[in-house]
Amino acid sequence: MNAAPASARNDKPAVVAAAMRVLADSGLPGLSMRRIADELDIQVSALYWHFPNKQALLAAVSAEIVGAGSAAGEMDAVARALRDRLLMFPDGAEIVSSSLALGLLELPARDDLATAAQAVGLDAAAAEVAADTVVHYVIGCTFHEQQRVHAAIVGAADASVDMTPAGIGTRPDGFEAGLAMVVAGVRAAAGAKK
Amino acid sequence: MNAAPASARNDKPAVVAAAMRVLADSGLPGLSMRRIADELDIQVSALYWHFPNKQALLAAVSAEIVGAGSAAGEMDAVARALRDRLLMFPDGAEIVSSSLALGLLELPARDDLATAAQAVGLDAAAAEVAADTVVHYVIGCTFHEQQRVHAAIVGAADASVDMTPAGIGTRPDGFEAGLAMVVAGVRAAAGAKK
DNA sequence: ACCTGAACACCGTTCAAGT
DNA sequence: ACCTGAACACCGTTCAAGT
């Protein structure tokens, strides 16, 4: 066994792990600094020794959600893999979207998508645009779907909410159909280039 | 002149107008029920006579942002018009995105996009998918861009923030290039159908 | 029909101080 | 290196009561 410390104190990864647990069973609305601190049986203020602010902690959570490893493959495969990771945690898309926009997160899938786009015939600049476009589509679509889940939960508690408004993407296979169109657009851009 | 009421009390549109003013000069983080109440010189609790909760008020704000009128035209024109409206207010894309996902907002541009997609050769079902895909792209891209503006403001105040991380869509013309790809994808889907 | 006043149960963040 | 305890300046929402 490794030398156990006298008092069991927490390090950065332990704080992130606690945050993942809170996220998993309470979602983003429940992911407060106080709830995370409670999970670790420490005071809220102690969290600020590990992270300068909540956004930084959320960025670490985001990195955990999207994972570290690069996965090669065709564009749709990479897109589906990204989506699957976002779906693993409640509000995953929203958290990642915000960290990404704030410039606090590296997205491995973005490089994978750019590589796949180049393999299909795009030059470097166009491949970046293609990667960003696919990322926006995947995150936008998944974000929307996950918020809808949340609305459904609230709606179940409060039956007065109309649960079938004329909205976007009610059926889950909308993702696949839309993705096919986006990928077809990338291929078309490659074809036009030649 | 129309008969002025003895005491100048507020109706629903007045509350929304106040909210738009607060949004315009403080953004979404500043758009609290208390700030809106202050803008009208009333108590916070008075707002709950007009709207059941903050989300409902935000939905009314969203409707104001996206506008009421349907605008016919090609897909890219409709997409650009939607984007322009989202850009008219700080965090416009985020607010609209959330109202949309919660099923609290009708988006006129969605119907316009579906119509345009049918005009290009898609059947009704595929046209809906195409419309949703374009909407997701426009909102995702604009949301990202607007969050980046906000990050830049925070970054300007706190110079320790790295302002040029390897992120998505730093250049504004990324929107046009990505939109072209998405629209090309829709056209490709129409071509394949024939 | 529209508003007040007060309360409840929360937030993120800071800071001096402890070990 | 990691945490406590207390405070500050906020939140959204509810409710009885007023006019």
Short mmCIF file of C-alpha atoms in Angstrom, two decimals, chain B:
data_model
loop_
_atom_site.label_atom_id
_atom_site.label_comp_id
_atom_site.label_asym_id
_atom_site.label_seq_id
_atom_site.Cartn_x
_atom_site.Cartn_y
_atom_site.Cartn_z
CA MET B 1 -54.33 62.29 -26.62
CA ASN B 2 -55.56 59.05 -25.10
CA ALA B 3 -56.98 59.11 -21.60
CA ALA B 4 -54.01 58.93 -19.24
CA PRO B 5 -54.56 56.74 -16.16
CA ALA B 6 -54.44 58.46 -12.78
CA SER B 7 -51.50 56.37 -11.56
CA ALA B 8 -48.94 55.25 -14.16
CA ARG B 9 -48.92 51.50 -13.64
CA ASN B 10 -47.25 48.91 -15.86
CA ASP B 11 -48.60 46.25 -18.18
CA LYS B 12 -46.88 43.21 -19.68
CA PRO B 13 -45.33 45.01 -22.69
CA ALA B 14 -43.92 47.68 -20.37
CA VAL B 15 -42.21 45.00 -18.30
CA VAL B 16 -40.73 43.40 -21.41
CA ALA B 17 -39.56 46.79 -22.66
CA ALA B 18 -37.82 47.42 -19.35
CA ALA B 19 -36.18 44.00 -19.59
CA MET B 20 -34.93 44.81 -23.10
CA ARG B 21 -33.35 48.01 -21.79
CA VAL B 22 -31.61 46.19 -18.96
CA LEU B 23 -30.44 43.48 -21.36
CA ALA B 24 -29.12 46.05 -23.81
CA ASP B 25 -26.80 47.68 -21.33
CA SER B 26 -26.00 44.91 -18.86
CA GLY B 27 -26.28 41.66 -20.81
CA LEU B 28 -27.74 38.42 -19.52
CA PRO B 29 -25.71 38.34 -16.28
CA GLY B 30 -27.22 41.72 -15.35
CA LEU B 31 -30.74 40.73 -16.33
CA SER B 32 -32.06 39.90 -12.87
CA MET B 33 -35.62 40.29 -11.67
CA ARG B 34 -34.41 42.94 -9.23
CA ARG B 35 -32.71 45.00 -11.96
CA ILE B 36 -35.85 44.88 -14.10
CA ALA B 37 -37.97 45.93 -11.13
CA ASP B 38 -35.59 48.81 -10.41
CA GLU B 39 -35.87 49.93 -14.04
CA LEU B 40 -39.64 50.26 -13.51
CA ASP B 41 -39.36 51.65 -9.99
CA ILE B 42 -41.42 48.84 -8.52
CA GLN B 43 -40.78 45.92 -6.15
CA VAL B 44 -39.44 42.61 -7.47
CA SER B 45 -42.52 40.79 -6.34
CA ALA B 46 -44.69 42.93 -8.62
CA LEU B 47 -43.09 41.24 -11.62
CA TYR B 48 -44.71 37.97 -10.58
CA TRP B 49 -48.11 39.44 -11.25
CA HIS B 50 -47.16 39.79 -14.92
CA PHE B 51 -45.12 36.60 -15.37
CA PRO B 52 -45.22 33.30 -13.45
CA ASN B 53 -41.42 33.08 -13.36
CA LYS B 54 -38.20 34.37 -14.88
CA GLN B 55 -38.13 31.83 -17.71
CA ALA B 56 -41.52 33.05 -18.93
CA LEU B 57 -40.27 36.64 -18.91
CA LEU B 58 -37.16 35.51 -20.79
CA ALA B 59 -39.38 33.82 -23.37
CA ALA B 60 -41.14 37.14 -23.99
CA VAL B 61 -37.74 38.80 -24.33
CA SER B 62 -36.74 36.08 -26.81
CA ALA B 63 -39.85 36.69 -28.90
CA GLU B 64 -38.91 40.37 -29.00
CA ILE B 65 -35.38 39.52 -30.14
CA VAL B 66 -36.34 37.20 -32.99
CA GLY B 67 -39.25 39.38 -34.10
CA ALA B 68 -42.67 38.42 -35.38
CA GLY B 69 -42.59 38.79 -39.15
CA SER B 70 -41.92 35.95 -41.55
CA ALA B 71 -39.33 36.81 -44.16
CA ALA B 72 -39.32 34.78 -47.36
CA GLY B 73 -36.11 34.21 -49.30
CA GLU B 74 -33.28 31.76 -49.89
CA MET B 75 -31.92 29.74 -46.97
CA ASP B 76 -28.75 31.77 -46.50
CA ALA B 77 -30.69 35.04 -46.51
CA VAL B 78 -33.08 33.77 -43.83
CA ALA B 79 -30.15 32.42 -41.81
CA ARG B 80 -28.31 35.73 -42.00
CA ALA B 81 -31.43 37.65 -40.99
CA LEU B 82 -31.86 35.42 -37.92
CA ARG B 83 -28.24 35.88 -37.00
CA ASP B 84 -28.49 39.66 -37.34
CA ARG B 85 -31.41 39.73 -34.91
CA LEU B 86 -29.51 37.60 -32.39
CA LEU B 87 -26.59 39.98 -32.64
CA MET B 88 -28.74 43.01 -31.87
CA PHE B 89 -28.69 42.24 -28.15
CA PRO B 90 -25.88 40.97 -25.93
CA ASP B 91 -26.26 37.25 -25.26
CA GLY B 92 -29.20 37.18 -27.68
CA ALA B 93 -28.31 33.72 -28.96
CA GLU B 94 -28.09 32.25 -25.46
CA ILE B 95 -31.45 33.64 -24.39
CA VAL B 96 -33.20 32.48 -27.55
CA SER B 97 -31.51 29.09 -27.41
CA SER B 98 -32.79 28.44 -23.93
CA SER B 99 -36.35 29.60 -24.61
CA LEU B 100 -36.39 27.48 -27.74
CA ALA B 101 -35.16 24.36 -25.97
CA LEU B 102 -37.73 24.83 -23.22
CA GLY B 103 -40.46 24.94 -25.86
CA LEU B 104 -41.46 28.47 -24.87
CA LEU B 105 -40.71 30.17 -28.18
CA GLU B 106 -42.04 30.01 -31.73
CA LEU B 107 -39.27 30.77 -34.20
CA PRO B 108 -40.66 32.34 -37.41
CA ALA B 109 -37.35 31.78 -39.18
CA ARG B 110 -37.79 28.04 -38.74
CA ASP B 111 -40.86 28.00 -40.97
CA ASP B 112 -39.16 30.29 -43.47
CA LEU B 113 -36.20 27.92 -43.63
CA ALA B 114 -38.45 24.90 -44.12
CA THR B 115 -40.25 26.68 -46.94
CA ALA B 116 -36.96 27.60 -48.57
CA ALA B 117 -35.75 24.00 -48.23
CA GLN B 118 -38.88 22.71 -49.96
CA ALA B 119 -38.41 25.26 -52.73
CA VAL B 120 -35.00 23.71 -53.33
CA GLY B 121 -36.47 20.26 -53.77
CA LEU B 122 -36.78 18.58 -50.35
CA ASP B 123 -39.96 16.87 -49.20
CA ALA B 124 -41.75 18.17 -46.09
CA ALA B 125 -40.02 15.88 -43.57
CA ALA B 126 -36.53 16.49 -44.92
CA ALA B 127 -37.23 20.22 -45.08
CA GLU B 128 -37.96 20.24 -41.35
CA VAL B 129 -34.70 18.47 -40.63
CA ALA B 130 -32.89 20.97 -42.85
CA ALA B 131 -34.53 23.91 -41.08
CA ASP B 132 -33.57 22.56 -37.64
CA THR B 133 -30.04 21.92 -38.79
CA VAL B 134 -29.59 25.47 -40.05
CA VAL B 135 -31.17 26.89 -36.88
CA HIS B 136 -28.80 24.85 -34.74
CA TYR B 137 -25.85 26.03 -36.75
CA VAL B 138 -26.83 29.71 -36.65
CA ILE B 139 -27.63 29.73 -32.95
CA GLY B 140 -24.62 27.62 -32.00
CA CYS B 141 -22.23 29.75 -33.98
CA THR B 142 -23.67 33.07 -32.80
CA PHE B 143 -23.90 31.92 -29.20
CA HIS B 144 -20.26 30.96 -29.31
CA GLU B 145 -19.27 34.28 -30.79
CA GLN B 146 -21.24 36.29 -28.24
CA GLN B 147 -19.81 34.37 -25.28
CA ARG B 148 -16.41 35.12 -26.70
CA VAL B 149 -17.21 38.84 -26.66
CA HIS B 150 -18.14 38.52 -23.03
CA ALA B 151 -14.93 36.62 -22.28
CA ALA B 152 -13.00 39.37 -24.01
CA ILE B 153 -14.56 42.00 -21.74
CA VAL B 154 -13.71 40.00 -18.63
CA GLY B 155 -10.27 39.37 -20.09
CA ALA B 156 -9.71 43.07 -20.65
CA ALA B 157 -10.44 43.75 -16.98
CA ASP B 158 -8.24 40.83 -15.88
CA ALA B 159 -5.18 40.85 -18.12
CA SER B 160 -3.97 37.51 -16.72
CA VAL B 161 -6.43 35.67 -18.97
CA ASP B 162 -4.89 34.26 -22.11
CA MET B 163 -6.83 35.92 -24.91
CA THR B 164 -5.69 33.77 -27.82
CA PRO B 165 -6.21 30.11 -26.92
CA ALA B 166 -6.60 27.60 -29.76
CA GLY B 167 -10.37 27.94 -29.84
CA ILE B 168 -13.21 27.78 -32.29
CA GLY B 169 -14.37 30.43 -34.71
CA THR B 170 -12.16 33.33 -33.74
CA ARG B 171 -12.63 35.09 -37.09
CA PRO B 172 -16.13 36.46 -37.78
CA ASP B 173 -16.28 35.25 -41.40
CA GLY B 174 -16.27 31.70 -40.06
CA PHE B 175 -20.04 32.03 -39.94
CA GLU B 176 -20.38 32.61 -43.68
CA ALA B 177 -18.03 29.80 -44.65
CA GLY B 178 -19.76 27.34 -42.34
CA LEU B 179 -23.19 28.44 -43.47
CA ALA B 180 -22.17 27.83 -47.07
CA MET B 181 -21.24 24.25 -46.17
CA VAL B 182 -24.50 23.59 -44.36
CA VAL B 183 -26.57 25.02 -47.21
CA ALA B 184 -24.54 22.97 -49.70
CA GLY B 185 -25.42 19.91 -47.62
CA VAL B 186 -29.12 20.71 -47.84
CA ARG B 187 -28.81 21.11 -51.63
CA ALA B 188 -26.94 17.80 -51.81
CA ALA B 189 -29.77 16.10 -49.92
CA ALA B 190 -32.24 17.56 -52.40
CA GLY B 191 -30.15 16.37 -55.33
CA ALA B 192 -29.89 12.85 -53.93
CA LYS B 193 -33.66 12.71 -53.51
CA LYS B 194 -34.40 13.33 -57.18
#
